[in-house]
mmCIF file of C-alpha atoms in Angstrom:
data_model
loop_
_atom_site.group_PDB
_atom_site.id
_atom_site.type_symbol
_atom_site.label_atom_id
_atom_site.label_comp_id
_atom_site.label_asym_id
_atom_site.label_seq_id
_atom_site.Cartn_x
_atom_site.Cartn_y
_atom_site.Cartn_z
ATOM 1 C CA MET A 2 25.780 -13.296 22.604
ATOM 2 C CA SER A 3 22.207 -12.931 23.843
ATOM 3 C CA MET A 4 22.878 -9.556 25.455
ATOM 4 C CA ARG A 5 24.552 -8.358 22.265
ATOM 5 C CA TYR A 6 21.449 -9.274 20.258
ATOM 6 C CA LEU A 7 19.169 -7.475 22.698
ATOM 7 C CA SER A 8 21.360 -4.390 22.993
ATOM 8 C CA SER A 9 21.730 -4.166 19.208
ATOM 9 C CA LEU A 10 17.962 -4.327 18.751
ATOM 10 C CA ALA A 11 17.429 -1.731 21.468
ATOM 11 C CA VAL A 12 19.789 0.699 19.736
ATOM 12 C CA CYS A 13 18.794 0.060 16.116
ATOM 13 C CA ILE A 14 15.003 -0.187 16.288
ATOM 14 C CA PRO A 15 14.274 3.402 17.443
ATOM 15 C CA LYS A 16 16.625 4.869 14.836
ATOM 16 C CA ILE A 17 15.328 2.765 11.969
ATOM 17 C CA SER A 18 11.683 3.176 12.943
ATOM 18 C CA GLY A 19 12.077 6.954 12.980
ATOM 19 C CA VAL A 20 13.560 6.894 9.494
ATOM 20 C CA TRP A 21 10.808 4.646 8.173
ATOM 21 C CA VAL A 22 8.033 6.750 9.701
ATOM 22 C CA SER A 23 9.499 9.720 7.825
ATOM 23 C CA ILE A 24 9.560 7.669 4.643
ATOM 24 C CA LEU A 25 5.909 6.689 5.204
ATOM 25 C CA GLN A 26 4.945 10.328 5.568
ATOM 26 C CA MET A 27 6.740 11.130 2.344
ATOM 27 C CA ILE A 28 5.059 8.277 0.475
ATOM 28 C CA CYS A 29 1.540 8.638 1.883
ATOM 29 C CA LEU A 30 1.319 12.395 2.379
ATOM 30 C CA ASP A 31 3.668 13.990 -0.153
ATOM 31 C CA GLU A 32 1.785 15.461 -3.083
ATOM 32 C CA LYS A 33 4.064 14.016 -5.755
ATOM 33 C CA TRP A 34 2.982 10.463 -4.834
ATOM 34 C CA ARG A 35 -0.637 11.325 -5.647
ATOM 35 C CA ARG A 36 -0.331 13.394 -8.813
ATOM 36 C CA THR A 37 -3.672 13.720 -10.548
ATOM 37 C CA GLY A 38 -2.449 15.231 -13.784
ATOM 38 C CA PRO A 39 -0.672 13.156 -16.451
ATOM 39 C CA GLU A 40 2.961 12.241 -15.912
ATOM 40 C CA GLU A 41 5.329 15.063 -16.779
ATOM 41 C CA LEU A 42 7.830 13.213 -18.911
ATOM 42 C CA SER A 43 9.847 15.120 -21.468
ATOM 43 C CA GLY A 44 9.404 14.170 -25.092
ATOM 44 C CA HIS A 45 11.626 14.986 -28.030
ATOM 45 C CA ASN A 46 9.579 18.101 -28.786
ATOM 46 C CA GLY A 47 9.760 19.330 -25.199
ATOM 47 C CA HIS A 48 6.085 18.601 -24.463
ATOM 48 C CA PRO A 49 5.134 16.619 -21.339
ATOM 49 C CA LEU A 50 4.056 13.110 -22.215
ATOM 50 C CA ALA A 51 1.441 10.936 -20.569
ATOM 51 C CA PRO A 52 1.770 7.132 -20.358
ATOM 52 C CA LEU A 53 0.893 5.669 -23.741
ATOM 53 C CA HIS A 54 -1.873 3.340 -22.473
ATOM 54 C CA SER A 55 -4.155 3.436 -19.457
ATOM 55 C CA ARG A 56 -3.443 0.772 -16.857
ATOM 56 C CA VAL A 57 -6.163 -1.762 -16.018
ATOM 57 C CA ASN A 58 -5.275 -2.522 -12.381
ATOM 58 C CA GLY A 59 -2.375 -3.317 -10.074
ATOM 59 C CA TRP A 60 -1.253 -6.281 -12.178
ATOM 60 C CA SER A 61 -0.640 -4.111 -15.237
ATOM 61 C CA LEU A 62 3.025 -4.073 -16.158
ATOM 62 C CA PRO A 63 5.422 -2.792 -15.092
ATOM 63 C CA LEU A 64 4.974 -3.809 -11.464
ATOM 64 C CA HIS A 65 6.078 -1.145 -9.018
ATOM 65 C CA SER A 66 9.146 -1.923 -6.910
ATOM 66 C CA PHE A 67 7.148 -1.200 -3.724
ATOM 67 C CA GLN A 68 4.598 -3.816 -4.795
ATOM 68 C CA VAL A 69 7.339 -6.416 -5.253
ATOM 69 C CA VAL A 70 8.762 -5.565 -1.817
ATOM 70 C CA THR A 71 5.298 -5.920 -0.262
ATOM 71 C CA LEU A 72 4.691 -9.345 -1.812
ATOM 72 C CA GLY A 73 8.204 -10.507 -0.881
ATOM 73 C CA LEU A 74 7.842 -9.389 2.746
ATOM 74 C CA PHE A 75 4.396 -10.984 2.952
ATOM 75 C CA ALA A 76 5.801 -14.305 1.710
ATOM 76 C CA TYR A 77 8.796 -14.108 4.077
ATOM 77 C CA LEU A 78 6.651 -13.456 7.170
ATOM 78 C CA ALA A 79 4.275 -16.251 6.211
ATOM 79 C CA ILE A 80 7.111 -18.779 5.770
ATOM 80 C CA VAL A 81 8.993 -17.961 8.970
ATOM 81 C CA GLY A 82 5.809 -17.523 11.003
ATOM 82 C CA PHE A 83 4.015 -20.738 10.047
ATOM 83 C CA GLY A 84 7.167 -22.725 9.292
ATOM 84 C CA ILE A 85 9.534 -21.854 12.144
ATOM 85 C CA TYR A 86 8.090 -20.003 15.131
ATOM 86 C CA ILE A 87 4.459 -21.019 15.582
ATOM 87 C CA PRO A 88 5.467 -24.757 15.634
ATOM 88 C CA LEU A 89 7.814 -23.951 18.565
ATOM 89 C CA LEU A 90 5.003 -22.634 20.771
ATOM 90 C CA PRO A 91 3.624 -24.759 23.631
ATOM 91 C CA HIS A 92 0.912 -27.198 22.602
ATOM 92 C CA GLY A 93 -2.159 -25.155 23.575
ATOM 93 C CA TRP A 94 -0.845 -21.857 22.228
ATOM 94 C CA LYS A 95 0.273 -23.472 19.003
ATOM 95 C CA HIS A 96 -3.219 -24.393 17.813
ATOM 96 C CA ALA A 97 -4.650 -21.011 18.847
ATOM 97 C CA ALA A 98 -1.899 -19.224 16.924
ATOM 98 C CA TYR A 99 -2.488 -21.366 13.829
ATOM 99 C CA ALA A 100 -6.222 -20.601 13.934
ATOM 100 C CA VAL A 101 -6.143 -16.866 14.676
ATOM 101 C CA ILE A 102 -3.085 -15.859 12.631
ATOM 102 C CA GLY A 103 -4.084 -18.248 9.844
ATOM 103 C CA LEU A 104 -7.528 -16.650 9.507
ATOM 104 C CA LEU A 105 -5.973 -13.173 9.529
ATOM 105 C CA PHE A 106 -3.489 -14.313 6.889
ATOM 106 C CA ILE A 107 -6.263 -15.531 4.580
ATOM 107 C CA TYR A 108 -8.447 -12.466 5.231
ATOM 108 C CA HIS A 109 -5.584 -10.085 4.492
ATOM 109 C CA LEU A 110 -4.531 -11.973 1.374
ATOM 110 C CA ILE A 111 -8.050 -11.908 -0.083
ATOM 111 C CA ASN A 112 -8.519 -8.180 0.572
ATOM 112 C CA HIS A 113 -5.055 -7.346 -0.734
ATOM 113 C CA LEU A 114 -5.558 -9.278 -3.966
ATOM 114 C CA VAL A 115 -9.031 -7.804 -4.519
ATOM 115 C CA ALA A 116 -7.737 -4.253 -3.930
ATOM 116 C CA VAL A 117 -4.996 -4.864 -6.494
ATOM 117 C CA THR A 118 -7.240 -6.584 -9.049
ATOM 118 C CA ILE A 119 -10.231 -4.212 -9.092
ATOM 119 C CA ASP A 120 -10.321 -1.618 -11.857
ATOM 120 C CA PRO A 121 -11.156 1.561 -9.885
ATOM 121 C CA ALA A 122 -12.005 3.650 -12.971
ATOM 122 C CA ASP A 123 -15.136 5.784 -13.099
ATOM 123 C CA GLN A 124 -18.179 3.973 -14.498
ATOM 124 C CA ASN A 125 -18.388 6.291 -17.508
ATOM 125 C CA VAL A 126 -14.760 5.513 -18.288
ATOM 126 C CA LEU A 127 -15.388 1.758 -18.044
ATOM 127 C CA ALA A 128 -18.390 2.070 -20.371
ATOM 128 C CA LYS A 129 -16.269 3.325 -23.272
ATOM 129 C CA LYS A 130 -12.666 2.541 -22.264
ATOM 130 C CA ASN A 131 -10.510 0.626 -24.721
ATOM 131 C CA TYR A 132 -7.289 -0.150 -22.886
ATOM 132 C CA ASN A 133 -5.566 -1.149 -26.115
ATOM 133 C CA LYS A 134 -6.121 2.331 -27.559
ATOM 134 C CA PRO A 135 -3.363 4.887 -26.869
ATOM 135 C CA MET A 136 -4.382 7.892 -24.813
ATOM 136 C CA PRO A 137 -3.991 11.447 -26.143
ATOM 137 C CA ILE A 138 -0.967 13.411 -24.992
ATOM 138 C CA PHE A 139 -1.573 16.284 -22.607
ATOM 139 C CA ASP A 140 0.327 19.551 -22.920
ATOM 140 C CA ARG A 141 0.438 21.113 -19.467
ATOM 141 C CA SER A 142 2.129 24.231 -20.845
ATOM 142 C CA THR A 143 -1.088 25.093 -22.727
ATOM 143 C CA CYS A 144 -3.761 23.897 -20.261
ATOM 144 C CA LYS A 145 -3.441 23.431 -16.532
ATOM 145 C CA HIS A 146 -6.138 20.830 -15.851
ATOM 146 C CA VAL A 147 -7.269 17.609 -17.512
ATOM 147 C CA ILE A 148 -10.769 17.845 -15.992
ATOM 148 C CA GLN A 149 -12.798 21.011 -16.437
ATOM 149 C CA ASN A 150 -16.515 21.452 -15.677
ATOM 150 C CA GLN A 151 -16.615 17.772 -14.686
ATOM 151 C CA ARG A 152 -15.520 16.582 -18.126
ATOM 152 C CA CYS A 153 -12.209 14.782 -18.684
ATOM 153 C CA TYR A 154 -10.730 15.733 -22.032
ATOM 154 C CA LEU A 155 -8.353 12.773 -22.017
ATOM 155 C CA CYS A 156 -10.899 10.064 -21.169
ATOM 156 C CA GLU A 157 -13.543 12.063 -23.122
ATOM 157 C CA VAL A 158 -16.343 11.403 -20.596
ATOM 158 C CA GLU A 159 -18.421 13.301 -18.083
ATOM 159 C CA VAL A 160 -17.240 12.557 -14.542
ATOM 160 C CA GLY A 161 -18.424 13.087 -10.979
ATOM 161 C CA PRO A 162 -17.225 15.856 -8.630
ATOM 162 C CA LYS A 163 -14.803 13.589 -6.737
ATOM 163 C CA VAL A 164 -13.320 11.929 -9.827
ATOM 164 C CA LYS A 165 -9.658 12.652 -10.567
ATOM 165 C CA HIS A 166 -7.476 11.689 -13.498
ATOM 166 C CA CYS A 167 -4.569 9.671 -12.073
ATOM 167 C CA SER A 168 -1.183 10.257 -13.657
ATOM 168 C CA ALA A 169 0.170 6.765 -13.002
ATOM 169 C CA CYS A 170 -2.932 4.929 -14.275
ATOM 170 C CA ASN A 171 -3.786 7.576 -16.897
ATOM 171 C CA LYS A 172 -7.537 7.326 -16.397
ATOM 172 C CA CYS A 173 -10.271 8.860 -14.266
ATOM 173 C CA ILE A 174 -10.773 7.164 -10.891
ATOM 174 C CA ALA A 175 -14.175 7.009 -9.181
ATOM 175 C CA ASP A 176 -14.085 9.014 -5.912
ATOM 176 C CA PHE A 177 -10.295 9.212 -6.078
ATOM 177 C CA ASP A 178 -8.514 8.754 -2.732
ATOM 178 C CA HIS A 179 -4.870 8.208 -3.698
ATOM 179 C CA HIS A 180 -2.591 6.153 -5.916
ATOM 180 C CA CYS A 181 -0.996 3.398 -3.823
ATOM 181 C CA ASN A 182 2.415 2.278 -5.034
ATOM 182 C CA TRP A 183 2.328 -0.650 -2.599
ATOM 183 C CA LEU A 184 -0.718 -1.992 -4.472
ATOM 184 C CA ASN A 185 0.437 -0.571 -7.814
ATOM 185 C CA ASN A 186 -3.157 0.565 -8.217
ATOM 186 C CA CYS A 187 -5.369 3.548 -7.510
ATOM 187 C CA VAL A 188 -7.584 3.511 -4.438
ATOM 188 C CA GLY A 189 -11.085 4.834 -5.038
ATOM 189 C CA SER A 190 -14.654 4.089 -4.018
ATOM 190 C CA LYS A 191 -14.603 0.664 -5.697
ATOM 191 C CA ASN A 192 -11.686 -0.755 -3.741
ATOM 192 C CA TYR A 193 -11.202 1.578 -0.756
ATOM 193 C CA TRP A 194 -12.716 -0.780 1.828
ATOM 194 C CA PHE A 195 -10.662 -3.700 0.514
ATOM 195 C CA PHE A 196 -7.569 -1.495 0.852
ATOM 196 C CA PHE A 197 -8.587 -0.420 4.371
ATOM 197 C CA SER A 198 -9.352 -4.014 5.437
ATOM 198 C CA ALA A 199 -6.009 -5.183 4.068
ATOM 199 C CA VAL A 200 -4.163 -2.518 6.069
ATOM 200 C CA ALA A 201 -6.124 -3.188 9.279
ATOM 201 C CA SER A 202 -5.681 -6.977 9.075
ATOM 202 C CA ALA A 203 -1.985 -6.554 8.286
ATOM 203 C CA VAL A 204 -1.474 -4.391 11.387
ATOM 204 C CA LEU A 205 -3.227 -6.912 13.635
ATOM 205 C CA GLY A 206 -1.459 -9.855 12.001
ATOM 206 C CA LEU A 207 1.958 -8.199 12.363
ATOM 207 C CA PHE A 208 1.273 -7.468 16.035
ATOM 208 C CA LEU A 209 0.465 -11.133 16.727
ATOM 209 C CA ARG A 210 3.472 -12.378 14.758
ATOM 210 C CA ILE A 211 5.753 -10.032 16.685
ATOM 211 C CA LEU A 212 4.386 -11.447 19.936
ATOM 212 C CA VAL A 213 4.990 -15.030 18.763
ATOM 213 C CA VAL A 214 8.553 -14.414 17.593
ATOM 214 C CA LEU A 215 9.348 -12.309 20.664
ATOM 215 C CA TYR A 216 8.094 -15.120 22.921
ATOM 216 C CA VAL A 217 10.316 -17.661 21.136
ATOM 217 C CA PHE A 218 13.285 -15.269 21.224
ATOM 218 C CA ILE A 219 12.992 -14.638 24.983
ATOM 219 C CA GLN A 220 11.989 -18.192 25.918
ATOM 220 C CA TYR A 221 15.111 -19.574 24.238
ATOM 221 C CA PHE A 222 17.281 -17.783 26.803
ATOM 222 C CA VAL A 223 14.946 -18.465 29.758
ATOM 223 C CA ASP A 224 13.862 -22.085 29.233
ATOM 224 C CA PRO A 225 14.534 -23.522 25.748
ATOM 225 C CA GLY A 226 12.927 -26.808 26.770
ATOM 226 C CA GLN A 227 9.515 -25.126 26.501
ATOM 227 C CA LEU A 228 10.152 -24.692 22.761
ATOM 228 C CA ARG A 229 10.987 -28.354 22.149
ATOM 229 C CA THR A 230 7.640 -29.933 23.053
ATOM 230 C CA ALA A 231 6.837 -31.196 19.552
ATOM 231 C CA PRO A 232 7.051 -35.037 19.286
ATOM 232 C CA GLN A 233 9.642 -34.781 16.505
ATOM 233 C CA PHE A 234 12.221 -33.418 18.965
ATOM 234 C CA GLU A 235 12.284 -36.805 20.755
ATOM 235 C CA SER A 236 14.290 -38.274 17.892
ATOM 236 C CA VAL A 237 16.815 -35.417 17.839
ATOM 237 C CA GLY A 238 20.226 -36.358 19.214
ATOM 238 C CA GLY A 239 21.156 -33.276 21.229
ATOM 239 C CA ASN A 240 19.895 -29.930 22.439
ATOM 240 C CA ASP A 241 22.056 -28.098 19.889
ATOM 241 C CA THR A 242 19.932 -29.415 17.016
ATOM 242 C CA TRP A 243 16.628 -27.685 16.300
ATOM 243 C CA LEU A 244 13.835 -28.453 13.858
ATOM 244 C CA VAL A 245 11.938 -26.150 11.536
ATOM 245 C CA PHE A 246 8.936 -26.611 9.229
ATOM 246 C CA LEU A 247 7.194 -28.887 11.688
ATOM 247 C CA PRO A 248 5.259 -31.119 11.511
ATOM 248 C CA LEU A 249 5.021 -31.768 7.752
ATOM 249 C CA ALA A 250 8.625 -31.348 6.595
ATOM 250 C CA PRO A 251 10.972 -31.267 9.602
ATOM 251 C CA ALA A 252 14.436 -29.968 8.765
ATOM 252 C CA GLU A 253 17.400 -29.716 11.114
ATOM 253 C CA THR A 254 19.039 -26.397 11.887
ATOM 254 C CA THR A 255 20.935 -24.670 14.695
ATOM 255 C CA ALA A 256 19.848 -22.413 17.512
ATOM 256 C CA VAL A 257 22.049 -19.622 16.147
ATOM 257 C CA ALA A 258 20.192 -19.737 12.824
ATOM 258 C CA ILE A 259 16.768 -19.657 14.504
ATOM 259 C CA MET A 260 17.723 -16.747 16.770
ATOM 260 C CA SER A 261 19.321 -14.810 13.914
ATOM 261 C CA VAL A 262 16.204 -15.171 11.777
ATOM 262 C CA ALA A 263 14.119 -14.216 14.825
ATOM 263 C CA ALA A 264 16.093 -10.988 15.275
ATOM 264 C CA LEU A 265 15.692 -10.138 11.574
ATOM 265 C CA THR A 266 11.986 -10.985 11.666
ATOM 266 C CA LEU A 267 11.435 -8.818 14.741
ATOM 267 C CA LEU A 268 13.190 -5.913 13.066
ATOM 268 C CA LEU A 269 11.229 -6.216 9.811
ATOM 269 C CA GLY A 270 7.984 -6.860 11.658
ATOM 270 C CA PHE A 271 8.428 -3.867 13.948
ATOM 271 C CA ILE A 272 9.255 -1.508 11.065
ATOM 272 C CA SER A 273 6.299 -2.797 9.038
ATOM 273 C CA PHE A 274 4.034 -2.457 12.076
ATOM 274 C CA LEU A 275 5.065 1.179 12.518
ATOM 275 C CA LEU A 276 4.532 1.960 8.845
ATOM 276 C CA LEU A 277 1.157 0.264 8.506
ATOM 277 C CA GLY A 278 0.023 1.365 11.963
ATOM 278 C CA HIS A 279 0.740 4.969 11.035
ATOM 279 C CA LEU A 280 -1.162 4.500 7.765
ATOM 280 C CA LEU A 281 -4.115 2.876 9.564
ATOM 281 C CA LEU A 282 -4.342 5.712 12.098
ATOM 282 C CA PHE A 283 -4.188 8.255 9.271
ATOM 283 C CA HIS A 284 -7.097 6.631 7.439
ATOM 284 C CA LEU A 285 -9.090 6.280 10.663
ATOM 285 C CA TYR A 286 -8.603 10.016 11.095
ATOM 286 C CA LEU A 287 -9.748 10.615 7.499
ATOM 287 C CA LEU A 288 -12.836 8.442 8.032
ATOM 288 C CA GLY A 289 -13.666 10.371 11.187
ATOM 289 C CA LYS A 290 -13.368 13.652 9.290
ATOM 290 C CA LYS A 291 -15.147 12.188 6.220
ATOM 291 C CA LEU A 292 -12.222 13.166 3.992
ATOM 292 C CA SER A 293 -10.316 11.396 1.248
ATOM 293 C CA THR A 294 -6.531 11.497 1.152
ATOM 294 C CA TYR A 295 -6.693 13.826 -1.830
ATOM 295 C CA GLU A 296 -9.093 16.200 -0.053
ATOM 296 C CA TYR A 297 -6.860 16.195 3.014
ATOM 297 C CA MET A 298 -3.855 17.111 0.867
ATOM 298 C CA THR A 299 -5.623 19.899 -0.992
ATOM 299 C CA ARG A 300 -6.793 21.410 2.309
ATOM 300 C CA HIS A 301 -3.276 21.345 3.759
ATOM 301 C CA ARG A 302 -1.533 22.446 0.574
ATOM 302 C CA PRO A 303 -0.139 26.021 0.616
ATOM 303 C CA GLY A 304 -2.699 28.347 -0.966
ATOM 304 C CA SER A 305 -5.424 25.698 -0.750
ATOM 305 C CA SER A 306 -8.063 28.232 0.284
ATOM 306 C CA THR A 307 -7.537 30.190 -2.929
ATOM 307 C CA VAL A 308 -7.724 27.066 -5.039
ATOM 308 C CA ALA A 309 -10.920 25.958 -3.296
ATOM 309 C CA GLN A 310 -12.524 29.358 -3.897
ATOM 310 C CA GLU A 311 -11.598 29.316 -7.584
ATOM 311 C CA THR A 312 -12.917 25.782 -7.969
ATOM 312 C CA LYS A 313 -16.178 26.705 -6.265
ATOM 313 C CA VAL A 314 -16.673 29.700 -8.582
ATOM 314 C CA VAL A 315 -16.046 27.714 -11.745
ATOM 315 C CA GLY A 316 -18.381 24.969 -10.521
ATOM 316 C CA THR A 317 -21.252 27.384 -10.103
ATOM 317 C CA LEU A 318 -21.003 28.853 -13.605
ATOM 318 C CA ASP A 319 -23.599 27.814 -16.160
ATOM 319 C CA GLY A 320 -22.315 24.922 -18.242
ATOM 320 C CA SER A 321 -23.815 26.106 -21.515
ATOM 321 C CA SER A 322 -22.122 29.488 -21.327
ATOM 322 C CA ARG A 323 -18.725 28.112 -20.307
ATOM 323 C CA MET A 324 -18.454 24.765 -22.060
ATOM 324 C CA GLU A 325 -17.807 26.089 -25.543
ATOM 325 C CA PRO A 326 -14.709 28.171 -24.749
ATOM 326 C CA LEU A 327 -13.435 25.431 -22.405
ATOM 327 C CA GLN A 328 -13.800 22.858 -25.145
ATOM 328 C CA VAL A 329 -11.989 25.055 -27.651
ATOM 329 C CA ARG A 330 -9.168 25.779 -25.227
ATOM 330 C CA SER A 331 -8.914 22.163 -24.057
ATOM 331 C CA ARG A 332 -8.808 20.806 -27.607
ATOM 332 C CA ARG A 333 -5.522 22.635 -27.999
ATOM 333 C CA CYS A 334 -4.228 20.660 -24.990
ATOM 334 C CA LEU A 335 -4.596 17.331 -26.773
ATOM 335 C CA LEU A 336 -1.693 16.717 -29.091
ATOM 336 C CA SER A 337 -1.899 13.988 -31.679
ATOM 337 C CA SER A 338 -0.030 10.861 -30.652
#
């Protein structure tokens, strides 16, 4: 049975990890996951419709399915890590694992929650934003861009050069980086470092948890007695009975159950480590190049050089001579809701 577990993991992990790395590239690098124009949803009159209200932060309903998966996986790894596998470590390692992984757990949780909770909108948007007021509807067939000459005609404010109007949040984001479905929130200058810290701590925490579970998994087949050093095992009748949720709420289980959960945890942990590790390396690369995700995408988009040249030309034109016709043309883009 042990060799079957190991051979199954050896065959499945490379295949699954390759698939999930491709999915990560699609989610993090594909343009459609970072749209900066309003959502193109068909209305009864054939016009594209934007979301009715702007979203406040990552807790605004509806929650994204990726966000629910993230929170569920986080809870699962916390329960099995602190409740099953760390208590099975030898005495000295056990306390070190509780301290190090516990601190990483708290640090990651704080940064994750802050990144979700912060409203990343531009300061000018926050100064006049009424989230209970419906947003105008944007007609992309008439006008191509929401922001022209650094003025957003949906938010009706002047914005900075790196501000973008996010389609999912339906508001202008300060120094827009990307919209993260895993946080269900935009990532901009106000919450970027919380996002980055959450990713970095998650990668390190996953690596340590994988080591702990892998040690327990291998040690069970080498010398299971090394995993039964907790005092509570002295009252257990036989070696076939194992305890979980030590030391506060010991519950009896079987070795098969512990090893099965270990195999599942290793699989989920390894896939998550690949995904988040790839994301961390990507953002380290962006930091080294002093680029945002959005800037990286526009540079690598087909025809990006032409777009950049056009944007540069429009940006250098005098505002007084261009603002009037832009306003007139953009007013026709805003349909009454």
